[in-house]
Each structure stands twice: as structure tokens, then as C-alpha cells.
């Protein structure tokens, strides 16, 4: 049994040494891993800082570029709007002149048409007045003739000749002295 104890004791000692060695190796590995990780983290941190600085620079450049872009766009938009406004005003002025000419021509055309219609109406009225004048004149003449005939017939029918009963006495005749032209 003592051999078992001594084997167990040896085994225990060896196990403890083995555990110490393993523990030492684990600790070394952990230290190396820790050093490695720390170095990598520092490297990553440096890269991140560099990236952030680069990003800040990029952001500043981007903001500068965007501001310039916005200014350029605003200038271009103002120029475009000025051009559009100038062209619009020009075209509206031309349109107004054309519209004015069109209205003037239309007004002249309407005036001519009104004048032509007035002339036609005047001709129709003159024509109708001639007809009416002729008809009225004939009617008046017919009425006058009818009145004369009627008047004459009424006068003949209802008037009786008035005879004046005066005896006509012969008036003494005076003798005119006879003039003898040969005696003188």
C-alpha cells in the first residue's frame, strides 16, 4: 500500500507540477493574448482615430463642397429664373402687341361691317320709303280725285241754280261820237 501511496504521492506531485506548468502556460498564453489583444486594440484605436480624423476632414470637405454646390445651384437658379423672366416678359410684350394689332384689326373690321350694314339699311329704308311715298302719293291723289268727284256730284245733286228775277231793262245806248279819221 505504501507503494500506492507513494505512487499517489508522486502522481499528486507530478499533477501539481503539471498543473503549475499548465497554469504557467495558461498564464503565459493569457499574458501573450492580452499583450497581443492590447497591441491590436491600440492599433485599431489608432486606425479608428485616424479614420475619425480623416472622416472629420472628409466631413469638412464634404460640407465645403456641399456649401459651394448649394451656392452654385442658387446662382444657376437665379440666372435661370432671370432668363425665364426676361424671355417671358419679352414674349408677353410681343403677345400684347400682337393682341393689340389683332383687336385693332378686328375693331376696324367690325366698324366696316357696321358701316356696310348701315348703308344696306339706309338703302332698304330709302327703297321702302320710295315705295311708301309713291303709294302714299297715289293714295292721296286717289283720295283727292275721289273727293273732287264726290264733291262735284254732291254739289250737282244738292245745289239748284239760283235764278235772279230781275227784269233786264234795256239801257239807253249812248252813241259814241264817230270819229272820222279822214277829216282832220
PDB file of N, CA and C in Angstrom, residues 79-133:
ATOM      1  N   UNK A  79     -30.012  82.778 -62.106  1.00  0.00           N
ATOM      2  CA  UNK A  79     -29.740  83.105 -63.509  1.00  0.00           C
ATOM      3  C   UNK A  79     -30.848  82.554 -64.403  1.00  0.00           C
ATOM      4  N   UNK A  80     -31.213  81.302 -64.159  1.00  0.00           N
ATOM      5  CA  UNK A  80     -32.269  80.670 -64.946  1.00  0.00           C
ATOM      6  C   UNK A  80     -33.585  81.434 -64.803  1.00  0.00           C
ATOM      7  N   UNK A  81     -33.935  81.781 -63.553  1.00  0.00           N
ATOM      8  CA  UNK A  81     -35.188  82.499 -63.322  1.00  0.00           C
ATOM      9  C   UNK A  81     -35.154  83.879 -63.983  1.00  0.00           C
ATOM     10  N   UNK A  82     -33.992  84.553 -63.931  1.00  0.00           N
ATOM     11  CA  UNK A  82     -33.867  85.855 -64.599  1.00  0.00           C
ATOM     12  C   UNK A  82     -34.049  85.707 -66.099  1.00  0.00           C
ATOM     13  N   UNK A  83     -33.412  84.664 -66.679  1.00  0.00           N
ATOM     14  CA  UNK A  83     -33.568  84.419 -68.121  1.00  0.00           C
ATOM     15  C   UNK A  83     -35.009  84.102 -68.472  1.00  0.00           C
ATOM     16  N   UNK A  84     -35.627  83.246 -67.670  1.00  0.00           N
ATOM     17  CA  UNK A  84     -37.025  82.878 -67.923  1.00  0.00           C
ATOM     18  C   UNK A  84     -37.914  84.119 -67.820  1.00  0.00           C
ATOM     19  N   UNK A  85     -37.664  84.926 -66.777  1.00  0.00           N
ATOM     20  CA  UNK A  85     -38.460  86.131 -66.602  1.00  0.00           C
ATOM     21  C   UNK A  85     -38.262  87.086 -67.772  1.00  0.00           C
ATOM     22  N   UNK A  86     -37.013  87.264 -68.210  1.00  0.00           N
ATOM     23  CA  UNK A  86     -36.735  88.160 -69.341  1.00  0.00           C
ATOM     24  C   UNK A  86     -37.430  87.656 -70.606  1.00  0.00           C
ATOM     25  N   UNK A  87     -37.297  86.342 -70.874  1.00  0.00           N
ATOM     26  CA  UNK A  87     -37.960  85.780 -72.062  1.00  0.00           C
ATOM     27  C   UNK A  87     -39.475  85.891 -71.936  1.00  0.00           C
ATOM     28  N   UNK A  88     -39.986  85.627 -70.741  1.00  0.00           N
ATOM     29  CA  UNK A  88     -41.439  85.698 -70.537  1.00  0.00           C
ATOM     30  C   UNK A  88     -41.938  87.122 -70.756  1.00  0.00           C
ATOM     31  N   UNK A  89     -41.226  88.091 -70.184  1.00  0.00           N
ATOM     32  CA  UNK A  89     -41.630  89.494 -70.360  1.00  0.00           C
ATOM     33  C   UNK A  89     -41.569  89.873 -71.836  1.00  0.00           C
ATOM     34  N   UNK A  90     -40.493  89.449 -72.508  1.00  0.00           N
ATOM     35  CA  UNK A  90     -40.343  89.756 -73.939  1.00  0.00           C
ATOM     36  C   UNK A  90     -41.500  89.155 -74.733  1.00  0.00           C
ATOM     37  N   UNK A  91     -41.778  87.870 -74.479  1.00  0.00           N
ATOM     38  CA  UNK A  91     -42.854  87.202 -75.222  1.00  0.00           C
ATOM     39  C   UNK A  91     -44.222  87.782 -74.856  1.00  0.00           C
ATOM     40  N   UNK A  92     -44.405  88.147 -73.590  1.00  0.00           N
ATOM     41  CA  UNK A  92     -45.680  88.752 -73.207  1.00  0.00           C
ATOM     42  C   UNK A  92     -45.852  90.113 -73.865  1.00  0.00           C
ATOM     43  N   UNK A  93     -44.766  90.889 -73.963  1.00  0.00           N
ATOM     44  CA  UNK A  93     -44.854  92.176 -74.647  1.00  0.00           C
ATOM     45  C   UNK A  93     -45.188  91.987 -76.119  1.00  0.00           C
ATOM     46  N   UNK A  94     -44.521  91.007 -76.764  1.00  0.00           N
ATOM     47  CA  UNK A  94     -44.831  90.711 -78.171  1.00  0.00           C
ATOM     48  C   UNK A  94     -46.273  90.242 -78.317  1.00  0.00           C
ATOM     49  N   UNK A  95     -46.700  89.390 -77.392  1.00  0.00           N
ATOM     50  CA  UNK A  95     -48.075  88.890 -77.417  1.00  0.00           C
ATOM     51  C   UNK A  95     -49.064  90.044 -77.236  1.00  0.00           C
ATOM     52  N   UNK A  96     -48.733  90.976 -76.327  1.00  0.00           N
ATOM     53  CA  UNK A  96     -49.612  92.124 -76.097  1.00  0.00           C
ATOM     54  C   UNK A  96     -49.704  92.981 -77.355  1.00  0.00           C
ATOM     55  N   UNK A  97     -48.545  93.198 -78.037  1.00  0.00           N
ATOM     56  CA  UNK A  97     -48.565  93.986 -79.281  1.00  0.00           C
ATOM     57  C   UNK A  97     -49.380  93.282 -80.353  1.00  0.00           C
ATOM     58  N   UNK A  98     -49.162  91.963 -80.488  1.00  0.00           N
ATOM     59  CA  UNK A  98     -49.937  91.202 -81.476  1.00  0.00           C
ATOM     60  C   UNK A  98     -51.425  91.249 -81.149  1.00  0.00           C
ATOM     61  N   UNK A  99     -51.736  91.104 -79.873  1.00  0.00           N
ATOM     62  CA  UNK A  99     -53.135  91.148 -79.450  1.00  0.00           C
ATOM     63  C   UNK A  99     -53.732  92.524 -79.726  1.00  0.00           C
ATOM     64  N   UNK A 100     -52.951  93.559 -79.477  1.00  0.00           N
ATOM     65  CA  UNK A 100     -53.409  94.928 -79.748  1.00  0.00           C
ATOM     66  C   UNK A 100     -53.680  95.113 -81.236  1.00  0.00           C
ATOM     67  N   UNK A 101     -52.751  94.614 -82.092  1.00  0.00           N
ATOM     68  CA  UNK A 101     -52.947  94.713 -83.537  1.00  0.00           C
ATOM     69  C   UNK A 101     -54.179  93.926 -83.967  1.00  0.00           C
ATOM     70  N   UNK A 102     -54.331  92.731 -83.394  1.00  0.00           N
ATOM     71  CA  UNK A 102     -55.482  91.896 -83.729  1.00  0.00           C
ATOM     72  C   UNK A 102     -56.781  92.581 -83.336  1.00  0.00           C
ATOM     73  N   UNK A 103     -56.795  93.149 -82.125  1.00  0.00           N
ATOM     74  CA  UNK A 103     -58.011  93.834 -81.660  1.00  0.00           C
ATOM     75  C   UNK A 103     -58.292  95.048 -82.537  1.00  0.00           C
ATOM     76  N   UNK A 104     -57.228  95.777 -82.913  1.00  0.00           N
ATOM     77  CA  UNK A 104     -57.394  96.951 -83.783  1.00  0.00           C
ATOM     78  C   UNK A 104     -57.959  96.529 -85.137  1.00  0.00           C
ATOM     79  N   UNK A 105     -57.389  95.448 -85.703  1.00  0.00           N
ATOM     80  CA  UNK A 105     -57.880  94.954 -86.997  1.00  0.00           C
ATOM     81  C   UNK A 105     -59.329  94.480 -86.871  1.00  0.00           C
ATOM     82  N   UNK A 106     -59.622  93.786 -85.766  1.00  0.00           N
ATOM     83  CA  UNK A 106     -60.981  93.293 -85.551  1.00  0.00           C
ATOM     84  C   UNK A 106     -61.954  94.461 -85.391  1.00  0.00           C
ATOM     85  N   UNK A 107     -61.513  95.496 -84.641  1.00  0.00           N
ATOM     86  CA  UNK A 107     -62.355  96.677 -84.448  1.00  0.00           C
ATOM     87  C   UNK A 107     -62.613  97.365 -85.781  1.00  0.00           C
ATOM     88  N   UNK A 108     -61.566  97.476 -86.616  1.00  0.00           N
ATOM     89  CA  UNK A 108     -61.708  98.084 -87.934  1.00  0.00           C
ATOM     90  C   UNK A 108     -62.672  97.259 -88.790  1.00  0.00           C
ATOM     91  N   UNK A 109     -62.509  95.934 -88.721  1.00  0.00           N
ATOM     92  CA  UNK A 109     -63.391  95.049 -89.487  1.00  0.00           C
ATOM     93  C   UNK A 109     -64.846  95.207 -89.024  1.00  0.00           C
ATOM     94  N   UNK A 110     -65.038  95.254 -87.712  1.00  0.00           N
ATOM     95  CA  UNK A 110     -66.400  95.422 -87.168  1.00  0.00           C
ATOM     96  C   UNK A 110     -66.968  96.773 -87.608  1.00  0.00           C
ATOM     97  N   UNK A 111     -66.121  97.828 -87.556  1.00  0.00           N
ATOM     98  CA  UNK A 111     -66.580  99.164 -87.976  1.00  0.00           C
ATOM     99  C   UNK A 111     -66.992  99.133 -89.449  1.00  0.00           C
ATOM    100  N   UNK A 112     -66.201  98.464 -90.293  1.00  0.00           N
ATOM    101  CA  UNK A 112     -66.535  98.356 -91.713  1.00  0.00           C
ATOM    102  C   UNK A 112     -67.839  97.593 -91.903  1.00  0.00           C
ATOM    103  N   UNK A 113     -67.990  96.496 -91.159  1.00  0.00           N
ATOM    104  CA  UNK A 113     -69.218  95.710 -91.266  1.00  0.00           C
ATOM    105  C   UNK A 113     -70.426  96.526 -90.815  1.00  0.00           C
ATOM    106  N   UNK A 114     -70.263  97.296 -89.719  1.00  0.00           N
ATOM    107  CA  UNK A 114     -71.363  98.135 -89.242  1.00  0.00           C
ATOM    108  C   UNK A 114     -71.708  99.187 -90.291  1.00  0.00           C
ATOM    109  N   UNK A 115     -70.680  99.780 -90.882  1.00  0.00           N
ATOM    110  CA  UNK A 115     -70.906 100.800 -91.913  1.00  0.00           C
ATOM    111  C   UNK A 115     -71.622 100.189 -93.117  1.00  0.00           C
ATOM    112  N   UNK A 116     -71.190  98.989 -93.541  1.00  0.00           N
ATOM    113  CA  UNK A 116     -71.843  98.316 -94.668  1.00  0.00           C
ATOM    114  C   UNK A 116     -73.304  98.012 -94.341  1.00  0.00           C
ATOM    115  N   UNK A 117     -73.542  97.541 -93.127  1.00  0.00           N
ATOM    116  CA  UNK A 117     -74.930  97.220 -92.745  1.00  0.00           C
ATOM    117  C   UNK A 117     -75.775  98.488 -92.661  1.00  0.00           C
ATOM    118  N   UNK A 118     -75.163  99.572 -92.123  1.00  0.00           N
ATOM    119  CA  UNK A 118     -75.900 100.837 -92.073  1.00  0.00           C
ATOM    120  C   UNK A 118     -76.241 101.308 -93.479  1.00  0.00           C
ATOM    121  N   UNK A 119     -75.274 101.157 -94.419  1.00  0.00           N
ATOM    122  CA  UNK A 119     -75.538 101.535 -95.812  1.00  0.00           C
ATOM    123  C   UNK A 119     -76.666 100.684 -96.390  1.00  0.00           C
ATOM    124  N   UNK A 120     -76.613  99.369 -96.116  1.00  0.00           N
ATOM    125  CA  UNK A 120     -77.677  98.485 -96.622  1.00  0.00           C
ATOM    126  C   UNK A 120     -79.024  98.863 -96.019  1.00  0.00           C
ATOM    127  N   UNK A 121     -79.018  99.126 -94.707  1.00  0.00           N
ATOM    128  CA  UNK A 121     -80.275  99.508 -94.045  1.00  0.00           C
ATOM    129  C   UNK A 121     -80.791 100.816 -94.611  1.00  0.00           C
ATOM    130  N   UNK A 122     -79.863 101.789 -94.834  1.00  0.00           N
ATOM    131  CA  UNK A 122     -80.272 103.071 -95.417  1.00  0.00           C
ATOM    132  C   UNK A 122     -80.862 102.861 -96.809  1.00  0.00           C
ATOM    133  N   UNK A 123     -80.233 101.989 -97.619  1.00  0.00           N
ATOM    134  CA  UNK A 123     -80.747 101.702 -98.963  1.00  0.00           C
ATOM    135  C   UNK A 123     -82.126 101.056 -98.884  1.00  0.00           C
ATOM    136  N   UNK A 124     -82.265 100.095 -97.943  1.00  0.00           N
ATOM    137  CA  UNK A 124     -83.569  99.423 -97.790  1.00  0.00           C
ATOM    138  C   UNK A 124     -84.615 100.433 -97.350  1.00  0.00           C
ATOM    139  N   UNK A 125     -84.235 101.308 -96.405  1.00  0.00           N
ATOM    140  CA  UNK A 125     -85.196 102.309 -95.924  1.00  0.00           C
ATOM    141  C   UNK A 125     -85.564 103.265 -97.059  1.00  0.00           C
ATOM    142  N   UNK A 126     -84.557 103.718 -97.849  1.00  0.00           N
ATOM    143  CA  UNK A 126     -84.845 104.602 -98.977  1.00  0.00           C
ATOM    144  C   UNK A 126     -85.751 103.906 -99.976  1.00  0.00           C
ATOM    145  N   UNK A 127     -85.446 102.635-100.251  1.00  0.00           N
ATOM    146  CA  UNK A 127     -86.253 101.868-101.191  1.00  0.00           C
ATOM    147  C   UNK A 127     -87.678 101.742-100.672  1.00  0.00           C
ATOM    148  N   UNK A 128     -87.796 101.396 -99.397  1.00  0.00           N
ATOM    149  CA  UNK A 128     -89.131 101.242 -98.809  1.00  0.00           C
ATOM    150  C   UNK A 128     -89.836 102.589 -98.742  1.00  0.00           C
ATOM    151  N   UNK A 129     -89.069 103.654 -98.433  1.00  0.00           N
ATOM    152  CA  UNK A 129     -89.691 104.979 -98.357  1.00  0.00           C
ATOM    153  C   UNK A 129     -90.186 105.411 -99.727  1.00  0.00           C
ATOM    154  N   UNK A 130     -89.426 105.092-100.779  1.00  0.00           N
ATOM    155  CA  UNK A 130     -89.878 105.434-102.131  1.00  0.00           C
ATOM    156  C   UNK A 130     -91.191 104.728-102.430  1.00  0.00           C
ATOM    157  N   UNK A 131     -91.223 103.442-102.070  1.00  0.00           N
ATOM    158  CA  UNK A 131     -92.448 102.678-102.303  1.00  0.00           C
ATOM    159  C   UNK A 131     -93.601 103.287-101.525  1.00  0.00           C
ATOM    160  N   UNK A 132     -93.337 103.593-100.267  1.00  0.00           N
ATOM    161  CA  UNK A 132     -94.384 104.168 -99.426  1.00  0.00           C
ATOM    162  C   UNK A 132     -94.760 105.575 -99.925  1.00  0.00           C
ATOM    163  N   UNK A 133     -93.751 106.330-100.329  1.00  0.00           N
ATOM    164  CA  UNK A 133     -94.024 107.675-100.830  1.00  0.00           C
ATOM    165  C   UNK A 133     -94.875 107.606-102.096  1.00  0.00           C
TER     166      UNK A 133
END
